[in-house]
Amino acid sequence: MVDVLVPRYGVQSIHRSKIREEGSSRLSAGISCLVLRFDADDEDVSTSALIPLLKVVGKNLKQLTILLDVESEVDSCRIELCDILRACPRLEVLKIQGLHVTDISQLSGYMDNNDCALSVLEFNKIERDSDDKIEDFLKAFEDSSKRVSQQLRELLIEPRNSAISSTLQHRVQKMLEANRTLGLFVLGVSPKHHSAYERALTQALPTVYLPVVHKSFPLRSKLGFISVVHAPCNGSHALSRLDSRALSSIFRFAALPQKRAVHVFRSDRAYESGSE
């Protein structure tokens, strides 16, 4: 017989013949990080082959960067975020530069209705359709029931023409006031508007501290805590007398408060993480 920790039932004895070692897959994990750069000097540059390619290699992708020279004609390089996420279901980090994104406002709805792991999103010098409003996308961050509000940790937005309307500025402010998950927000604006937007977004808004998990508890520890709380009380066992308040204090140390970072950078200078 072998003693096994069973959640909610504590330590139980199980016959050794009932135990099997977890089998490891011999299949290759595949590509997890990919950078695609479109040749700006090619007159026939197009993203038409992008999704077919991602359907082949994107199953295990966790990080994807798609770049186009910012001086190029972007009308021929249109992409849809939802198609990318559909082809790359495990994608956690998506960075797009210089392309024409057509469905930013639909991203929140896609994440609500599909299994999506996205947590970092960067839009560098992107073009977008007039009816595809970033404001609609940001509004979802104000609703804590939306998956994008719960899941996204880092967001960078820099429109190609660096034009930030007063409506967009207002929406960004409302989003930062309401959201308690986003740990880093970066906005690229034209040089002449930099000072005004920096004051509005980094000085006028209250400081926000977020509970950030620095190191997750191992699965074995999590199962142990569950057993301690829910197992039948055993008066002779000291651990059985731990209550939920004591456990909550323990878990609090695993997610210490971290100050949210908000940066506003000039669009004529490339943004570098940690440079602000």
Coordinates of C-alpha atoms in Angstrom, one line a residue:
M1 CA 0.0 0.0 0.0
V2 CA 1.1 3.6 -0.7
D3 CA 0.0 6.8 1.0
V4 CA -1.4 9.3 -1.4
L5 CA -2.6 12.9 -0.8
V6 CA -6.2 13.2 -2.1
P7 CA -7.7 16.8 -2.1
R8 CA -10.5 17.1 0.5
Y9 CA -9.8 13.6 1.9
G10 CA -6.3 13.9 3.2
V11 CA -3.9 11.0 3.1
Q12 CA -5.4 7.8 1.8
S13 CA -3.8 4.3 1.3
I14 CA -3.9 3.0 -2.2
H15 CA -2.6 -0.3 -3.5
R16 CA 0.6 0.0 -5.5
S17 CA -0.9 -1.8 -8.5
K18 CA -3.4 1.0 -8.9
I19 CA -0.7 3.6 -9.4
R20 CA 0.7 4.4 -12.9
E21 CA 3.5 6.8 -13.7
E22 CA 2.6 9.7 -15.8
G23 CA 3.7 9.0 -19.4
S24 CA 5.7 11.7 -21.2
S25 CA 4.9 12.6 -24.7
R26 CA 7.6 12.0 -27.2
L27 CA 6.2 14.5 -29.7
S28 CA 8.2 17.6 -30.3
A29 CA 6.8 20.7 -28.5
G30 CA 7.1 22.6 -31.8
I31 CA 7.9 26.3 -32.2
S32 CA 7.1 28.4 -29.2
C33 CA 8.5 31.8 -30.3
L34 CA 8.3 33.2 -33.9
V35 CA 9.3 36.6 -35.5
L36 CA 7.9 37.3 -39.0
R37 CA 9.4 40.3 -40.9
F38 CA 7.8 41.4 -44.1
D39 CA 10.2 42.8 -46.8
A40 CA 9.3 46.4 -47.3
D41 CA 11.2 46.5 -50.6
D42 CA 9.0 43.8 -52.2
E43 CA 6.4 45.4 -54.4
D44 CA 4.2 42.4 -54.0
V45 CA 4.4 42.2 -50.2
S46 CA 1.2 40.8 -48.7
T47 CA 0.0 39.0 -45.6
S48 CA -2.2 36.6 -47.5
A49 CA 0.0 33.6 -46.6
L50 CA 0.3 34.6 -43.0
I51 CA -2.7 32.7 -41.6
P52 CA -2.1 29.5 -43.6
L53 CA 1.5 29.5 -42.3
L54 CA 0.3 30.0 -38.7
K55 CA -2.2 27.2 -39.0
V56 CA 0.8 24.9 -39.7
V57 CA 3.3 26.2 -37.1
G58 CA 1.1 28.1 -34.6
K59 CA -0.4 25.3 -32.5
N60 CA 2.3 25.6 -29.8
L61 CA 3.3 29.3 -30.3
K62 CA 3.5 31.3 -27.2
Q63 CA 5.2 34.5 -28.5
L64 CA 4.6 36.0 -32.0
T65 CA 6.0 39.2 -33.5
I66 CA 4.9 40.4 -36.9
L67 CA 6.8 43.4 -38.4
L68 CA 6.5 45.6 -41.4
D69 CA 8.7 48.6 -42.2
V70 CA 6.8 51.6 -41.0
E71 CA 7.5 53.5 -44.2
S72 CA 5.8 50.8 -46.3
E73 CA 2.3 50.9 -47.9
V74 CA 0.2 49.2 -45.3
D75 CA -3.0 48.8 -47.3
S76 CA -1.8 45.6 -48.8
C77 CA -0.9 44.2 -45.4
R78 CA -4.1 43.8 -43.5
I79 CA -4.5 41.3 -40.7
E80 CA -7.2 40.1 -38.4
L81 CA -6.3 39.5 -34.7
C82 CA -9.0 36.9 -34.3
D83 CA -7.6 34.8 -37.1
I84 CA -4.2 34.9 -35.6
L85 CA -5.5 33.8 -32.2
R86 CA -7.6 31.1 -33.8
A87 CA -4.5 29.7 -35.5
C88 CA -2.3 30.1 -32.4
P89 CA -4.6 29.0 -29.4
R90 CA -1.7 29.0 -26.9
L91 CA -0.4 32.5 -27.8
E92 CA 0.5 34.6 -24.7
V93 CA 2.5 37.5 -26.3
L94 CA 1.5 39.2 -29.6
K95 CA 3.4 42.1 -31.0
I96 CA 2.4 43.8 -34.3
Q97 CA 4.2 46.7 -36.0
G98 CA 3.4 48.7 -39.1
L99 CA 0.4 46.6 -40.2
H100 CA -3.2 47.4 -40.9
V101 CA -5.3 45.7 -38.2
T102 CA -8.9 45.4 -39.0
D103 CA -10.7 43.9 -36.0
I104 CA -9.3 45.5 -32.8
S105 CA -12.9 46.2 -31.5
Q106 CA -13.8 42.5 -31.9
L107 CA -11.0 41.1 -29.8
S108 CA -12.8 41.3 -26.5
G109 CA -15.7 39.4 -27.8
Y110 CA -13.4 36.7 -29.3
M111 CA -11.7 36.2 -26.0
D112 CA -15.0 35.9 -24.2
N113 CA -16.1 33.1 -26.5
N114 CA -12.9 31.2 -27.1
D115 CA -10.1 29.6 -25.1
C116 CA -7.4 32.2 -25.3
A117 CA -4.1 32.6 -23.3
L118 CA -3.2 36.2 -24.5
S119 CA -1.7 38.3 -21.7
V120 CA 0.7 40.8 -23.6
L121 CA -0.4 42.8 -26.6
E122 CA 1.6 45.5 -28.4
F123 CA 0.4 47.6 -31.4
N124 CA 3.3 49.6 -32.8
K125 CA 2.5 52.2 -35.6
I126 CA -0.6 50.3 -36.7
E127 CA -3.2 51.4 -39.2
R128 CA -6.9 50.6 -38.6
D129 CA -10.3 51.0 -40.3
S130 CA -12.3 54.1 -39.4
D131 CA -15.1 52.0 -37.9
D132 CA -12.7 49.8 -35.9
K133 CA -12.4 51.9 -32.8
I134 CA -9.7 51.3 -30.2
E135 CA -12.1 53.0 -27.7
D136 CA -14.5 50.1 -28.0
F137 CA -11.7 47.7 -27.2
L138 CA -10.5 49.7 -24.2
K139 CA -14.1 50.0 -22.8
A140 CA -14.0 46.2 -22.2
F141 CA -11.2 46.7 -19.7
E142 CA -13.6 48.6 -17.5
D143 CA -15.9 45.5 -17.1
S144 CA -14.3 43.0 -14.7
S145 CA -16.5 40.2 -16.1
K146 CA -14.8 40.5 -19.5
R147 CA -12.0 38.1 -20.1
V148 CA -9.7 40.7 -21.7
S149 CA -10.1 42.7 -18.5
Q150 CA -9.1 39.7 -16.3
Q151 CA -6.3 38.4 -18.4
L152 CA -4.3 41.1 -20.2
R153 CA -1.3 42.2 -18.1
E154 CA 0.5 44.5 -20.6
L155 CA -0.8 46.7 -23.4
L156 CA 1.0 49.0 -25.8
I157 CA -0.9 51.2 -28.3
E158 CA 0.7 53.4 -30.9
P159 CA -1.4 54.4 -33.9
R160 CA 0.5 54.9 -37.2
N161 CA -0.3 58.6 -37.4
S162 CA 0.1 59.1 -33.6
A163 CA -3.2 60.9 -33.6
I164 CA -4.8 60.4 -30.2
S165 CA -8.3 62.0 -30.0
S166 CA -9.8 63.5 -26.9
T167 CA -12.3 60.6 -26.9
L168 CA -9.5 58.1 -26.9
Q169 CA -7.7 59.9 -24.1
H170 CA -10.9 59.9 -22.0
R171 CA -11.4 56.2 -22.6
V172 CA -7.8 55.4 -21.6
Q173 CA -8.3 57.4 -18.3
K174 CA -11.6 55.6 -17.6
M175 CA -10.0 52.3 -18.3
L176 CA -7.0 52.9 -16.0
E177 CA -9.3 54.1 -13.2
A178 CA -11.5 51.0 -13.4
N179 CA -9.2 48.1 -14.3
R180 CA -7.2 46.3 -11.6
T181 CA -5.4 43.7 -13.7
L182 CA -3.4 45.6 -16.3
G183 CA 0.1 46.0 -14.9
L184 CA 1.7 48.0 -17.7
F185 CA 0.1 50.4 -20.1
V186 CA 2.1 52.3 -22.8
L187 CA 0.8 54.9 -25.2
G188 CA 2.6 56.4 -28.1
V189 CA 1.7 60.0 -29.1
S190 CA 3.0 62.8 -31.3
P191 CA 5.8 64.9 -29.9
K192 CA 3.6 68.0 -29.6
H193 CA 1.1 66.2 -27.4
H194 CA 3.5 64.2 -25.3
S195 CA 3.7 66.5 -22.3
A196 CA -0.1 67.0 -22.0
Y197 CA -0.9 63.3 -22.3
E198 CA 1.9 62.4 -19.9
R199 CA 0.4 64.7 -17.3
A200 CA -3.1 63.4 -17.8
L201 CA -2.2 59.7 -17.7
T202 CA 0.7 59.5 -15.3
Q203 CA 0.2 62.4 -12.9
A204 CA -3.5 63.1 -12.7
L205 CA -4.6 59.5 -12.1
P206 CA -4.3 57.8 -8.7
T207 CA -1.6 55.3 -8.0
V208 CA -2.8 51.7 -8.4
Y209 CA -1.2 48.7 -6.7
L210 CA -1.9 45.2 -8.1
P211 CA -1.4 41.8 -6.5
V212 CA 1.2 40.2 -8.7
V213 CA 2.1 36.5 -8.3
H214 CA 5.9 36.4 -8.3
K215 CA 6.2 32.6 -7.9
S216 CA 3.3 30.2 -8.0
F217 CA 2.8 27.6 -5.4
P218 CA 3.7 24.1 -6.6
L219 CA 0.7 21.8 -7.3
R220 CA 1.7 19.6 -4.4
S221 CA 1.5 22.5 -2.0
K222 CA -1.9 23.6 -3.4
L223 CA -3.3 20.1 -2.9
G224 CA -1.9 20.1 0.6
F225 CA -3.6 23.3 1.5
I226 CA -6.9 22.0 0.1
S227 CA -6.6 18.9 2.2
V228 CA -5.8 20.8 5.3
V229 CA -8.9 23.0 5.0
H230 CA -11.4 20.4 3.8
A231 CA -10.3 17.2 5.4
P232 CA -12.3 15.8 8.4
C233 CA -11.1 17.5 11.5
N234 CA -8.5 15.6 13.5
G235 CA -8.0 17.2 16.8
S236 CA -4.6 15.6 17.3
H237 CA -3.2 17.2 14.1
A238 CA -2.0 20.7 14.4
L239 CA -2.5 21.5 10.7
S240 CA -6.2 20.7 10.9
R241 CA -6.7 23.7 13.2
L242 CA -5.6 26.1 10.4
D243 CA -8.6 28.2 9.3
S244 CA -9.2 30.1 6.1
R245 CA -7.9 33.4 7.6
A246 CA -4.5 31.8 8.4
L247 CA -4.4 30.4 4.9
S248 CA -5.3 33.7 3.2
S249 CA -2.4 35.3 5.0
I250 CA -0.1 32.7 3.7
F251 CA -1.3 33.1 0.1
R252 CA -1.1 36.9 0.4
F253 CA 2.7 36.7 0.6
A254 CA 2.7 34.9 -2.7
A255 CA 1.1 37.9 -4.4
L256 CA 2.7 41.1 -3.0
P257 CA 1.4 44.5 -4.3
Q258 CA 3.1 46.0 -7.3
K259 CA 2.7 49.5 -8.6
R260 CA 1.0 49.7 -12.0
A261 CA 3.3 51.3 -14.6
V262 CA 1.9 53.8 -17.1
H263 CA 4.2 55.3 -19.8
V264 CA 3.6 57.8 -22.5
F265 CA 6.3 58.0 -25.1
R266 CA 7.0 60.2 -28.2
S267 CA 6.2 58.4 -31.5
D268 CA 9.4 59.8 -33.1
R269 CA 11.4 57.7 -30.7
A270 CA 11.2 53.9 -30.3
Y271 CA 9.8 52.8 -27.0
E272 CA 12.1 50.5 -25.0
S273 CA 10.9 48.7 -21.9
G274 CA 12.5 50.1 -18.8
S275 CA 13.6 53.3 -20.6
E276 CA 11.0 55.5 -19.1

